[in-house]
XYZ file of C-alpha atoms in Angstrom:
580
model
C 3.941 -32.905 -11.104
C 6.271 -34.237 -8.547
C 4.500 -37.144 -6.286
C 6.352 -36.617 -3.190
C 4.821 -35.864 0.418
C 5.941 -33.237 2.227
C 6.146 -33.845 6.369
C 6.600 -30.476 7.527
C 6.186 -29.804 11.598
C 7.303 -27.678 14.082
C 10.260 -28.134 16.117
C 9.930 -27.537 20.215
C 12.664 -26.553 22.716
C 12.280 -26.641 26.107
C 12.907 -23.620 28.147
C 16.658 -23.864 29.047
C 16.950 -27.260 27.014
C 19.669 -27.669 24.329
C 17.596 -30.614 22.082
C 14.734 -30.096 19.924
C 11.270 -32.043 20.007
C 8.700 -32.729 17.190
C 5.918 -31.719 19.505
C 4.949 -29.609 22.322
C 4.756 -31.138 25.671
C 1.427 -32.584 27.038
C 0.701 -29.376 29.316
C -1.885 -26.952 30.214
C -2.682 -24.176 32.167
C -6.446 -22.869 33.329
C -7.542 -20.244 35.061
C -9.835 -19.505 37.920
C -12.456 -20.615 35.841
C -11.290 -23.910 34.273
C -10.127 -22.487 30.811
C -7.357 -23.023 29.404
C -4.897 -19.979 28.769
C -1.768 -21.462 27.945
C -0.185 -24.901 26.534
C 2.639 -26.713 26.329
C 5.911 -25.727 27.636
C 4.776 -21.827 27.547
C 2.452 -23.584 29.955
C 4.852 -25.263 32.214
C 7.057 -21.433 32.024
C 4.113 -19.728 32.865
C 3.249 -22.092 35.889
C 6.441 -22.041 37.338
C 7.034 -17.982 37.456
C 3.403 -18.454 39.242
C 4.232 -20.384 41.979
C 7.202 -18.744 41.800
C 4.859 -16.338 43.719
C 2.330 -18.487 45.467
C 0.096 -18.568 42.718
C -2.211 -15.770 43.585
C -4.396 -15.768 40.579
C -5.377 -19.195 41.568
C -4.357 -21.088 38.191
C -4.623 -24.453 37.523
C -1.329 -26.910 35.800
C -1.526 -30.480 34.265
C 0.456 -32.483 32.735
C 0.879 -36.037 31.348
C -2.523 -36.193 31.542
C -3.626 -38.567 28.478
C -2.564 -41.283 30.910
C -5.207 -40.658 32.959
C -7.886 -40.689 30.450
C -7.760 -44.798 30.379
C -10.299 -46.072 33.269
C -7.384 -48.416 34.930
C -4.807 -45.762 35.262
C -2.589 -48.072 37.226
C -0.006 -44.627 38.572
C -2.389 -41.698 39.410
C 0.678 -39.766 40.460
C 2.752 -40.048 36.976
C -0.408 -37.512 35.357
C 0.003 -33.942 37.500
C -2.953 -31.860 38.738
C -1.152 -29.075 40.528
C -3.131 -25.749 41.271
C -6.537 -25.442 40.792
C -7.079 -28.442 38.852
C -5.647 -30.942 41.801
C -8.044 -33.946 42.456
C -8.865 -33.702 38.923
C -11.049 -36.120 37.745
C -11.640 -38.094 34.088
C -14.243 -35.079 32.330
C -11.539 -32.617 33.402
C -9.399 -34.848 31.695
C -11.401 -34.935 28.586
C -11.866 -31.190 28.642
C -7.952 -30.619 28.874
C -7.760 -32.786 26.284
C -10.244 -31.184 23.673
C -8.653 -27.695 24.893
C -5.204 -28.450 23.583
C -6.979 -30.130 20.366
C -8.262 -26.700 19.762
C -5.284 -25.172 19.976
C -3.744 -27.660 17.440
C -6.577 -27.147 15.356
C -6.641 -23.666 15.674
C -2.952 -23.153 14.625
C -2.979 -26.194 11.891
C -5.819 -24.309 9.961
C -3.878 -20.940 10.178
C -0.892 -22.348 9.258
C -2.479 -24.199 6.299
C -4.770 -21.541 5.250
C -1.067 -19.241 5.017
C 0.362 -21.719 2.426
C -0.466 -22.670 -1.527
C 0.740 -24.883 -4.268
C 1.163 -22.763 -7.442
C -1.202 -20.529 -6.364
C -4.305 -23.096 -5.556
C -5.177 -22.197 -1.547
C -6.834 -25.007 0.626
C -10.221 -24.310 2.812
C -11.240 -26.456 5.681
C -13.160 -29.051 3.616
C -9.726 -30.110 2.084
C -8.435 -31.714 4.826
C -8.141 -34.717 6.649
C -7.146 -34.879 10.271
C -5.994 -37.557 12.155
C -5.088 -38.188 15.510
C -2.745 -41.023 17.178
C -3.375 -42.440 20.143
C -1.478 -45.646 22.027
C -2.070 -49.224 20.692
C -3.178 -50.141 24.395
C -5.886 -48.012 24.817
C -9.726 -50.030 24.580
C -12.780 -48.713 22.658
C -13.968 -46.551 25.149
C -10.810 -44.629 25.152
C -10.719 -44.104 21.442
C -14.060 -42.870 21.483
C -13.206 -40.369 24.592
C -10.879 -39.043 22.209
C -13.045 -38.652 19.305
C -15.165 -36.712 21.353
C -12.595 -34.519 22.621
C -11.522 -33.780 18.815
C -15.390 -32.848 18.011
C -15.614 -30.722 21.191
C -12.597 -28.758 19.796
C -14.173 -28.426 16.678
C -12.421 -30.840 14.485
C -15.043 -33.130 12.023
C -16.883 -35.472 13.659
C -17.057 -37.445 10.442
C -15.491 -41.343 10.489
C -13.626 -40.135 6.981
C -12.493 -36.868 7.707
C -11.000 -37.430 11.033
C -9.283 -41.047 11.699
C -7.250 -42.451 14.554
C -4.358 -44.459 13.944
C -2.305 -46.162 16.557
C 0.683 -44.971 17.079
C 3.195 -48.148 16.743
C 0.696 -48.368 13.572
C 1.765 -44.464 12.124
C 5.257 -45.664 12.589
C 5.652 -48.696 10.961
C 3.797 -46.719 7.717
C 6.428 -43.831 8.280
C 9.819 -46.296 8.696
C 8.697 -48.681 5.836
C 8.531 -45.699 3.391
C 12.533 -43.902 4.834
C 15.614 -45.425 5.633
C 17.098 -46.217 9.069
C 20.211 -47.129 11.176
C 20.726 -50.663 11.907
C 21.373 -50.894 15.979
C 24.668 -53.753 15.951
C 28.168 -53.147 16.883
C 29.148 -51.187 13.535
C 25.874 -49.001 13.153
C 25.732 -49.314 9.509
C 23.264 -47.531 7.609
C 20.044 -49.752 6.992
C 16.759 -49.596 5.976
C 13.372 -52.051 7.521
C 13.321 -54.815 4.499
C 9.945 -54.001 2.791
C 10.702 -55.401 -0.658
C 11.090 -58.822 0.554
C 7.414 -60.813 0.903
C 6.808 -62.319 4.239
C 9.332 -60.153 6.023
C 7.763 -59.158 9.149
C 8.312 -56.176 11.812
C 7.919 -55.249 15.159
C 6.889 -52.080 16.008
C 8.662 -51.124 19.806
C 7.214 -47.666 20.184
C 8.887 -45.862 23.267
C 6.969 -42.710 24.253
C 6.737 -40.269 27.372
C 3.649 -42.401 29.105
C 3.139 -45.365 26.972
C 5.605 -48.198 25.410
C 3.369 -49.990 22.447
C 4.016 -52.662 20.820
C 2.784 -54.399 17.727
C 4.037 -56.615 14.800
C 3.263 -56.731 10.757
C 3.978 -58.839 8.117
C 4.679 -57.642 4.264
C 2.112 -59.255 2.132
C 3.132 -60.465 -1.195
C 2.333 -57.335 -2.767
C 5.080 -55.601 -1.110
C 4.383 -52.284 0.761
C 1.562 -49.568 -1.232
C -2.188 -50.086 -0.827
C -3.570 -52.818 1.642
C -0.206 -54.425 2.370
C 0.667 -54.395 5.444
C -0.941 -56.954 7.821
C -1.291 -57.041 11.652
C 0.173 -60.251 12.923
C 0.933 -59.351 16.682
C -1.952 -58.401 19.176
C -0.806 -55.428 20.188
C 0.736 -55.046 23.727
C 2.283 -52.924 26.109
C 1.840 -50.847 28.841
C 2.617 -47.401 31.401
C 6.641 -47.578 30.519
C 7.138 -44.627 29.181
C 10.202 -42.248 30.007
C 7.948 -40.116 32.956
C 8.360 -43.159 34.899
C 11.996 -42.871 35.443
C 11.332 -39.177 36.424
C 9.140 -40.451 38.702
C 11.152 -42.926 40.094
C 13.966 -39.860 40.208
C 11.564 -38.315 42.985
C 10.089 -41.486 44.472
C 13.428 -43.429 45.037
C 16.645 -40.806 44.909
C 15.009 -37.552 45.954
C 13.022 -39.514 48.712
C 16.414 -41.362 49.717
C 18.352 -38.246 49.630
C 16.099 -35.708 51.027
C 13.837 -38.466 53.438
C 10.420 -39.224 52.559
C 8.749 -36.433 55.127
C 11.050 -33.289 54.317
C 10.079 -34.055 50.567
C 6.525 -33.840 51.169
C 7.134 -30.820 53.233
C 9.126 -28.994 50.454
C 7.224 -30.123 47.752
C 4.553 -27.676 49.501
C 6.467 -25.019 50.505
C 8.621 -24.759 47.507
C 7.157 -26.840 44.830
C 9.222 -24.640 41.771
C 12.201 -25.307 43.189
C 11.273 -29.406 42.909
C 10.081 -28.403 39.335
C 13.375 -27.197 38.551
C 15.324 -30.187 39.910
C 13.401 -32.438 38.099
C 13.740 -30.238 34.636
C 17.109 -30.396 35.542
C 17.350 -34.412 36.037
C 15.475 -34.834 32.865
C 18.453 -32.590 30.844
C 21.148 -34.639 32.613
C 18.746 -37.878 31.357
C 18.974 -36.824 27.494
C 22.828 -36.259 27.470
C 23.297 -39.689 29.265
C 25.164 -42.529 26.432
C 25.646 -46.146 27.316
C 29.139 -47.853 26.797
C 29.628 -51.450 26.588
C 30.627 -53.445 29.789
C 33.709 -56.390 29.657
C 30.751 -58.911 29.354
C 29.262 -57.158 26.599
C 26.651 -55.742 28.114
C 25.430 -51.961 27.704
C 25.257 -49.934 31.116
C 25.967 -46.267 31.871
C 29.044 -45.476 33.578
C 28.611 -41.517 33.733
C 27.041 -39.889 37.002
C 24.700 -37.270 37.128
C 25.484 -33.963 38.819
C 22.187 -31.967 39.493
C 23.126 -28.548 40.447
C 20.173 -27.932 43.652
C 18.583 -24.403 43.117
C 19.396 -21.974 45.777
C 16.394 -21.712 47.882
C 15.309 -25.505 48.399
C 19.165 -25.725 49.605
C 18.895 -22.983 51.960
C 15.475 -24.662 53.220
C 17.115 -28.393 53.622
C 18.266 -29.083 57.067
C 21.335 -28.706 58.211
C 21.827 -32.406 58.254
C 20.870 -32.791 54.468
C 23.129 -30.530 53.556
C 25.922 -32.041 55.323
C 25.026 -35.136 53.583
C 24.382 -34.389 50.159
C 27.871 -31.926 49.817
C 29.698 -35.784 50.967
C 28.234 -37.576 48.605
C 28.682 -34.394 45.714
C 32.927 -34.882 46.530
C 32.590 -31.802 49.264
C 30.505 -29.743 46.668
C 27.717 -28.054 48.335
C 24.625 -26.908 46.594
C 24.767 -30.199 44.348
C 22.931 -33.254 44.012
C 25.590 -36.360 42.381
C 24.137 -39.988 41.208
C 26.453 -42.708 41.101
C 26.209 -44.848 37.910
C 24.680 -47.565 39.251
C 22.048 -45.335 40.712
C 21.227 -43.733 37.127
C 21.298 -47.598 35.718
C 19.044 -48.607 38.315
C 16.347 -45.862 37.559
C 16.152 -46.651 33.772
C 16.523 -50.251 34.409
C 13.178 -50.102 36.520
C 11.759 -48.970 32.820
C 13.676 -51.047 30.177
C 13.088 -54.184 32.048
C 9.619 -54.357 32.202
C 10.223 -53.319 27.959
C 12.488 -56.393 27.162
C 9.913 -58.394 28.966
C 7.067 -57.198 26.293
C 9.207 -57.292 23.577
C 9.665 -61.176 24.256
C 6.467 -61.536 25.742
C 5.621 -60.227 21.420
C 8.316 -62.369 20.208
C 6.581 -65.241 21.370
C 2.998 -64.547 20.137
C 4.560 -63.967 16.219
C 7.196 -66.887 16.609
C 3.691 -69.049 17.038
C 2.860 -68.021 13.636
C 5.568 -70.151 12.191
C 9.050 -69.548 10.587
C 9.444 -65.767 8.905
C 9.812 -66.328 5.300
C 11.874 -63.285 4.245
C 13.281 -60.897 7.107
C 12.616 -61.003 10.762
C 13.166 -57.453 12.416
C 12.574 -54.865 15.489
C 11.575 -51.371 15.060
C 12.230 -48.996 18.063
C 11.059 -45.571 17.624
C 9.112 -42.735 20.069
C 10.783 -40.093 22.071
C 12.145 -42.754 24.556
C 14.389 -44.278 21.282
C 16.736 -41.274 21.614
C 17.802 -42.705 24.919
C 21.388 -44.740 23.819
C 20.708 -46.914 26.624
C 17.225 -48.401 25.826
C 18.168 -48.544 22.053
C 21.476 -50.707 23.042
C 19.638 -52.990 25.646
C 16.954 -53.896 22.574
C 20.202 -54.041 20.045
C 21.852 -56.421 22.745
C 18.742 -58.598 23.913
C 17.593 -59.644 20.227
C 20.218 -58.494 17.772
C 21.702 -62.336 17.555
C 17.785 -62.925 16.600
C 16.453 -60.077 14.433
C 17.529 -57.159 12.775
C 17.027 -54.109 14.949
C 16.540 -50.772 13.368
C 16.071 -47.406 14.377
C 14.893 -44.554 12.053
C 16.988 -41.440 11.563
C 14.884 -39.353 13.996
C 12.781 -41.959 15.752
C 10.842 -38.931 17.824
C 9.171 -38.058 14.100
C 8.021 -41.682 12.912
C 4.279 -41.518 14.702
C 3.875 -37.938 13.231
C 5.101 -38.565 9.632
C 3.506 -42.238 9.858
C 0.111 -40.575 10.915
C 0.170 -37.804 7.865
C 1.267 -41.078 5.484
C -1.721 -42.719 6.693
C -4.324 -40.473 6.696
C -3.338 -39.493 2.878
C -3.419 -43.334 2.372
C -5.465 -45.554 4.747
C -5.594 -48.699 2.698
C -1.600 -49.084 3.488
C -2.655 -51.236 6.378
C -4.747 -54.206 4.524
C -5.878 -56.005 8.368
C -5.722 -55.808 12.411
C -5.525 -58.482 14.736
C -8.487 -58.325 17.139
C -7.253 -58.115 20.900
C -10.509 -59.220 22.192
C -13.111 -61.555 21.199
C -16.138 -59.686 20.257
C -19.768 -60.450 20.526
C -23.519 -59.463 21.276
C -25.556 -60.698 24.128
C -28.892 -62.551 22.547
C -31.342 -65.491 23.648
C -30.990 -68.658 22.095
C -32.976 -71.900 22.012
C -32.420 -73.266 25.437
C -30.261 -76.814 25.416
C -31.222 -79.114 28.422
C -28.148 -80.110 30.659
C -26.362 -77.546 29.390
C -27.978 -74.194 30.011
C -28.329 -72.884 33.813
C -31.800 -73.049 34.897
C -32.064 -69.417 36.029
C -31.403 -68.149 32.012
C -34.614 -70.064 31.219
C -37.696 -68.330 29.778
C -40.354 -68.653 27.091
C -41.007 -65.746 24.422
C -43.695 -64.712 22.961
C -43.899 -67.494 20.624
C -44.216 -70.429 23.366
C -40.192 -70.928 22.438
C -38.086 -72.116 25.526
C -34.992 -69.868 24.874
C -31.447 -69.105 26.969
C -30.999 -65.567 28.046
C -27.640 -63.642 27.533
C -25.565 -65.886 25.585
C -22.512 -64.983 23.661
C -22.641 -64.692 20.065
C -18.956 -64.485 18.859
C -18.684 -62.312 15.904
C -14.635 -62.041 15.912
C -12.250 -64.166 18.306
C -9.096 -62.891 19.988
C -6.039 -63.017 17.566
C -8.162 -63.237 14.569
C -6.959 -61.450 11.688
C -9.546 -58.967 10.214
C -9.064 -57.428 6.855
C -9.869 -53.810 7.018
C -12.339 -54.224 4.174
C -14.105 -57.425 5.644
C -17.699 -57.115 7.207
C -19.251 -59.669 9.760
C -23.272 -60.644 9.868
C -25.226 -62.057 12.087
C -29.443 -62.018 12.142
C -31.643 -62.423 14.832
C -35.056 -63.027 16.199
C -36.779 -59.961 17.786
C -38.206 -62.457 20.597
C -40.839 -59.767 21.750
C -44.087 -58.155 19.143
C -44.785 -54.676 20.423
C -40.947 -53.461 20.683
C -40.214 -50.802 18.197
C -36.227 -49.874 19.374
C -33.883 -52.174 21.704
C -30.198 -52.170 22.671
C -27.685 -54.318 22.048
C -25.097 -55.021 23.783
C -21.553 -55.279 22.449
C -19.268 -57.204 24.727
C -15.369 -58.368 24.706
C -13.205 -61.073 26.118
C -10.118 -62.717 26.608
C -11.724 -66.049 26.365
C -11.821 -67.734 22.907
C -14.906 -69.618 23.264
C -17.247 -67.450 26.083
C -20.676 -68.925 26.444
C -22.888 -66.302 28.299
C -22.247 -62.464 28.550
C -22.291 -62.493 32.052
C -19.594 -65.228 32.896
C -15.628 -64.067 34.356
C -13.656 -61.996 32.126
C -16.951 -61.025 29.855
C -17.927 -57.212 29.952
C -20.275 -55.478 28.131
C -18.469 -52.192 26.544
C -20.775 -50.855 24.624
C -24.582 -51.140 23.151
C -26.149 -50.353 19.751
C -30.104 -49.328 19.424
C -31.171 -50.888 16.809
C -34.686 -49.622 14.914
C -37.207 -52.626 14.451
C -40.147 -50.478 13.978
C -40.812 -51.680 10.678
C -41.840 -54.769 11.777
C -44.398 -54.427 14.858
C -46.653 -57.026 15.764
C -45.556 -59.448 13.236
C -44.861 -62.997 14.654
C -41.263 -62.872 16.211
C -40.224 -65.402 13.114
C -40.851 -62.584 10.744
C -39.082 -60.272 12.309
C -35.346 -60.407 11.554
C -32.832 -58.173 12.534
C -29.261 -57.962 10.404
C -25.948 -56.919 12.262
C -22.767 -56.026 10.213
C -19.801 -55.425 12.287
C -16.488 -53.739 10.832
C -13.604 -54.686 13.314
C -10.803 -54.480 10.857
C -10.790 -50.463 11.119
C -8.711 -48.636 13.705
C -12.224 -48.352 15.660
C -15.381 -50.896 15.408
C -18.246 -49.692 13.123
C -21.650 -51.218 12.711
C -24.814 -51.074 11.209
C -28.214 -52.569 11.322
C -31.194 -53.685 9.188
C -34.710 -54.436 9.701
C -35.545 -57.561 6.766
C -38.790 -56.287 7.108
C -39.039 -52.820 6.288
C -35.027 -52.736 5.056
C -34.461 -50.194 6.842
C -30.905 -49.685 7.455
C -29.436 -47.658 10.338
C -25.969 -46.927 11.247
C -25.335 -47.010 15.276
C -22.559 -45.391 16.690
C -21.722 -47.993 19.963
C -22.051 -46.173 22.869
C -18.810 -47.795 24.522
C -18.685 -47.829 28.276
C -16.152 -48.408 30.901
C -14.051 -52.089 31.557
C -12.540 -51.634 34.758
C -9.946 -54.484 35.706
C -10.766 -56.564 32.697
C -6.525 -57.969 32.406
C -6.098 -60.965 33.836
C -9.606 -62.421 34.109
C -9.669 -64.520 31.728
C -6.769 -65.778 30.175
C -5.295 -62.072 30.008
């Protein structure tokens, strides 16, 4: 019996697009009502035929909306709520989300339940799902999504439906298949797994997100538990939709003025549709050349052909314009080079940046001891231009390496990984974790107002910080951390506690800058009413080496054990308090 996976996924083409895509595009269209009637780029066709006539069946359009799911959305105008669903806010967001999970799930089990090895079918309880998400999203995020899988009908169970990060699913995927090494020559290549110590970066280049994350071969080489977290994963809203958006903010609002765009993006909003659709072709065909000095750049221009109708409704004056700077070619919309540089530059910038800002978090950790190397992949990695400005920043450093089709690496990584979870053996904890408790007070230390007795006559310190992991730590995925406690009250029979996270490596109370609670476990203590608060003793074990934090908790008394799922709350504007 052969031992090979099979990867097998649909390809997507946009409507008038030439290139394929390993996935549908983040879109979907409601109706009157709020539910959902089509998805992905059948979506976006279906939208644009309806405004096409003024949208008289009052439908609703989104897109890139998983970047408005995180609480600190820093662009609310990259996501689009058009329609119906304008001024959308974040449990629309989660409902769009679960919607287009159903469909997935919908059309996975069909297409599954059509298929059979030598005869042998496979039901619903066969599989295991799981779902990527971006390395930068927080707990509360993760668990929003979770929720939107079990509200589209997916298993709510932690072992039949995990989440993987998605720098994480491709650094499984391109240590198992070869690659393209990015240099001068392009040779073929392959990411050094065989070597112990070699480490990786992960630079995953999406639509919304660019993540990024590095791992180190253990001395087991690559197979169960061997690949180890040794970055703190990093990142941020860089995705390609930002130099579309920058297209409209910057060369459309330049070319067109700021007021008559507003005005037409009313009055003929398809037609601004199409002229982005159009920019984002002319985007994928673009290929960087090397400069005298070395340096990549991009010396074609674009030539946007302007559909018919938003020409007709420019002013006279616009027109005039444009057709001069289009060579005397009217109905045409031309972007010098430096123009088209500009745009992605805005992007690839702020990438290099995090890629160095990485560099020097692992270069901390020492010398490498086998192979030091960059892996870009995402949808972004097609673009020649990003892929040679990575190649040209580090290649004197590191070996940078692409896969064959970097677009697939977070879906085959992600199908590797949930058939084998134990390929990743630990995570390095972005925050430091802890619980909010009272301790014995300490004189000249404490502030006064955290004073108070218990029931016991003890003088104890309200809402300090009990670390249970720090920032940076690395957490094997297998490794459980304890802590007991005092229940400092007789008569209580439940109480919460609360889970909070940090930049700070040492925090002293809960409550102090750059500490916020995100999340709170009720723990059962019933076994142990009325007993002196010295006998009763509550055990915590906290998982943090898992994509998402698990925890349980036990009464000594009655050893009762009870597994909490946090409840994980909101931290608004948390970067940059302390230390971040």
């Amino acid at each position: 019996m052969s031992n090979n996976r099979y990867v097998v996924y649909q390809d997507f083409v946009p409507h008038g697009g030439s290139s394929s895509y390993p996935k549908d595009l983040s879109a979907v269209l409601v109706d009157q009502h709020g539910t959902a009637v089509e998805f992905g780029f059948e979506a976006r066709k279906r939208w644009q035929t309806e405004l096409s006539r003024g949208n008289p069946s009052r439908l609703g359009y989104a897109t890139r909306f998983k970047m408005a799911l995180r609480s600190d959305a820093p662009r609310v105008d990259v996501p689009r709520f058009l329609g119906s669903l304008a001024g959308a806010d974040r449990q629309t967001v989660r409902r769009l989300i679960a919607g287009c999970l159903g469909k997935l799930y919908r059309t996975a089990l069909k297409e599954i339940g059509a298929t059979s090895y030598r005869g042998i079918g496979f039901t619903e309880d066969d599989i295991r799902w799981c779902i990527t998400v971006p390395a930068i999203w927080k707990d509360s995020e993760k668990r929003a999504m979770r929720d939107a899988a079990a509200q589209a009908g997916m298993p709510a169970d932690a072992e039949r439906l995990l989440l993987v990060s998605e720098p994480e699913a491709a650094a499984v995927y391109c240590a198992l298949t070869p690659g393209t090494l990015l240099g001068p020559t392009r040779p073929e290549g392959r990411l050094d797994v065989a070597t112990a110590g070699s480490r990786f970066m992960v630079v995953d280049c999406g639509g919304g997100t660019v993540d990024i994350t590095s791992y180190q071969i253990r001395p087991e080489g690559v197979g169960s538990t061997r690949l180890a977290e040794i970055g703190i994963a990093d990142g941020g809203p860089l995705g390609s939709a930002y130099i579309n958006q920058h297209f409209v903010e910057q060369v459309l609002a330049d070319r067109l003025g700021i007021e008559q765009l507003k005005a037409l993006t009313v009055s003929h909003p398809r037609e601004i549709a199409m002229l982005e659709d159009r920019w984002e072709e002319q985007k994928l065909g673009l290929h960087s050349e090397t400069a005298p000095d070395g340096t990549p750049t991009l010396t074609s221009p674009c030539d946007i052909e302007v559909p018919g109708r938003l020409w007709e409704a420019l002013t006279e004056s616009t027109r005039e314009r444009l057709t001069k700077l289009a060579f005397d070619d009217p109905y045409h919309l031309v972007l010098t080079p430096e123009e088209v540089t500009a745009l992605h530059d805005s992007v690839v910038e702020p990438v290099l940046e995090t890629i160095e800002r990485q560099r020097r978090i692992v270069l901390d950790g020492g010398p490498v001891k086998g192979v030091d190397q960059i892996l870009v992949v995402g949808g972004f990695a097609r673009s020649t231009y990003l892929r040679d400005r990575i190649a040209h920043r580090f290649g004197s450093e590191v070996k940078v390496v692409i896969p064959q089709d970097p677009a697939v690496a977070v879906l085959g990584g992600a199908v590797h990984f949930a058939y084998d979870p134990s390929v990743i053996w630990g995570r390095r904890s972005k925050y430091t974790y802890g619980f909010g408790c009272a301790m014995p007070f300490r004189d000249g230390v404490d502030p006064v107002d955290k004073r108070f007795t218990d029931d016991e006559g003890v003088v104890r310190c309200d809402r300090r910080f009990r670390v249970m992991v720090r920032r940076g730590d690395l957490v094997p995925v297998d490794r459980v951390v304890d802590a007991n406690l005092g229940v400092t009250r007789r008569d209580v029979r439940t109480f919460d506690i609360s889970l909070f996270a940090t930049f700070s490596d040492d925090p002293q109370y809960t409550d102090e800058e750059g500490c916020e609670r995100v999340g709170t476990v009720t723990a059962d203590v019933s076994g142990s009413v009325n007993l002196p608060s010295t006998e009763r003793r509550l055990d915590i074990y906290y998982a943090f080496g898992g994509s998402e934090i698990a925890v349980e908790t036990r009464d000594r008394v009655s050893d009762a054990r009870r597994k909490a799922a946090i409840t994980f709350t909101e931290l608004y504007g948390r970067h940059g308090k302390a230390g971040g």
